[in-house]
């Protein structure tokens, strides 16, 4: 197959940042994706409805003329988020979820939740008003091996949380393990869904050390061993509507990555859909890409499917080694290499 036309997709997990970086990275997403869940881990975090609506305006202002893109806003959950904020958020119609970052789990998560028991009333309110909880599913205890943090989170935090709040719907963001896939699949309802990134479908942890240390492939949750990547790819291409596209494109300036203590995050937005197409093609499942990218997400969130179309063409393109990003520079995924599929229309 050389050309593939899909219903216009959405990105259900995206970092757009703010200021000049927002202006630089937004067009890569908005020219392909119609909507995106915009992660709230700014500095300072997007904790309140007013902050989320102001951030939404900044995103719309940064949008180049002629691009049709809708930012979907999320509140950053803290130990002190008032349950009432969830009610207010729902009432605006512009807030689509609340994000749980365990404190210290990832980039800009210091203001996150220190103990899940502290947010019990907010979780009850989410279930009540019908807003989903979007979860960064890793424990943070330093004695837990980095590669086991997702599996431990499932048993210690997520399973009890789901049991305690029977009406709560959860998106397990950027799932990285076979245990996570099994956790979604074992249920006979759709209360738990998951986003999958292109990089976790394409890379395993060997990629972190290929010929030397590769800081631009360091992200959180960290890449896992091959059997996990295989489980994620099988889930993505299975047609199960509880798995959908979320790039977790997370740009950082080159100096913050190539550093003695480098930031986590891969910048995948410039070739996001092409990278997913590569992953699906490798599994002989290009026919499953449209549902994963453009149907499962909106159905789960209860939103209309997009009307537009995008066309991918199989024509390898060399990826720039580095791209400008405001006053900074950023290294995209596959920098210096080639991506096999391009969005051409
Ligand atoms: C994200 C970021 O940079 O904001 N980093 C990452 O490695 N994915 C945060 C996150 O989603 O964990
Ligand atoms: Zn993320």
Coordinates of C-alpha atoms and ligand atoms in Angstrom, one line a residue, residues 13 15 17 39 41 99 101 105-108 136 138 174 199-200 218-221 248-252 257 263-266, ligand 1:
X13 CA -2.0 13.0 25.3
X15 CA 2.6 18.5 25.8
X17 CA 4.2 23.8 26.7
X39 CA -1.3 18.2 29.4
X41 CA 2.3 20.1 33.6
X99 CA -4.6 14.5 35.5
X101 CA 0.7 12.9 38.6
X105 CA 6.9 10.8 38.9
X106 CA 7.9 12.9 35.9
X107 CA 8.6 16.3 34.4
X108 CA 6.9 19.1 36.5
X136 CA 0.4 8.8 35.0
X138 CA 4.0 4.9 38.1
X174 CA 1.2 6.2 27.9
X199 CA 7.7 5.6 20.5
X200 CA 6.7 2.8 22.9
X218 CA 14.8 8.9 27.4
X219 CA 11.2 9.5 28.4
X220 CA 8.9 8.5 31.2
X221 CA 7.6 6.0 31.7
X248 CA 3.0 12.1 24.6
X249 CA 5.1 14.3 22.4
X250 CA 7.2 16.2 25.0
X251 CA 9.7 18.7 23.7
X252 CA 12.6 19.9 25.7
X257 CA 18.3 16.7 27.2
X263 CA 15.0 15.7 31.2
X264 CA 12.5 13.0 30.2
X265 CA 10.5 13.4 27.1
X266 CA 10.6 12.6 23.4
Ligands
LIG1 C1 6.7 14.5 29.9 C2 7.1 16.0 29.9 O1 8.2 16.2 29.5 O2 6.3 16.8 30.2 N1 7.8 13.7 29.8 C3 7.9 12.4 29.4 O3 9.0 11.8 29.4 N2 6.8 11.8 28.9 C4 5.9 14.2 31.1 C5 5.1 12.9 31.1 O4 4.2 12.7 30.4 O5 5.5 12.0 31.9

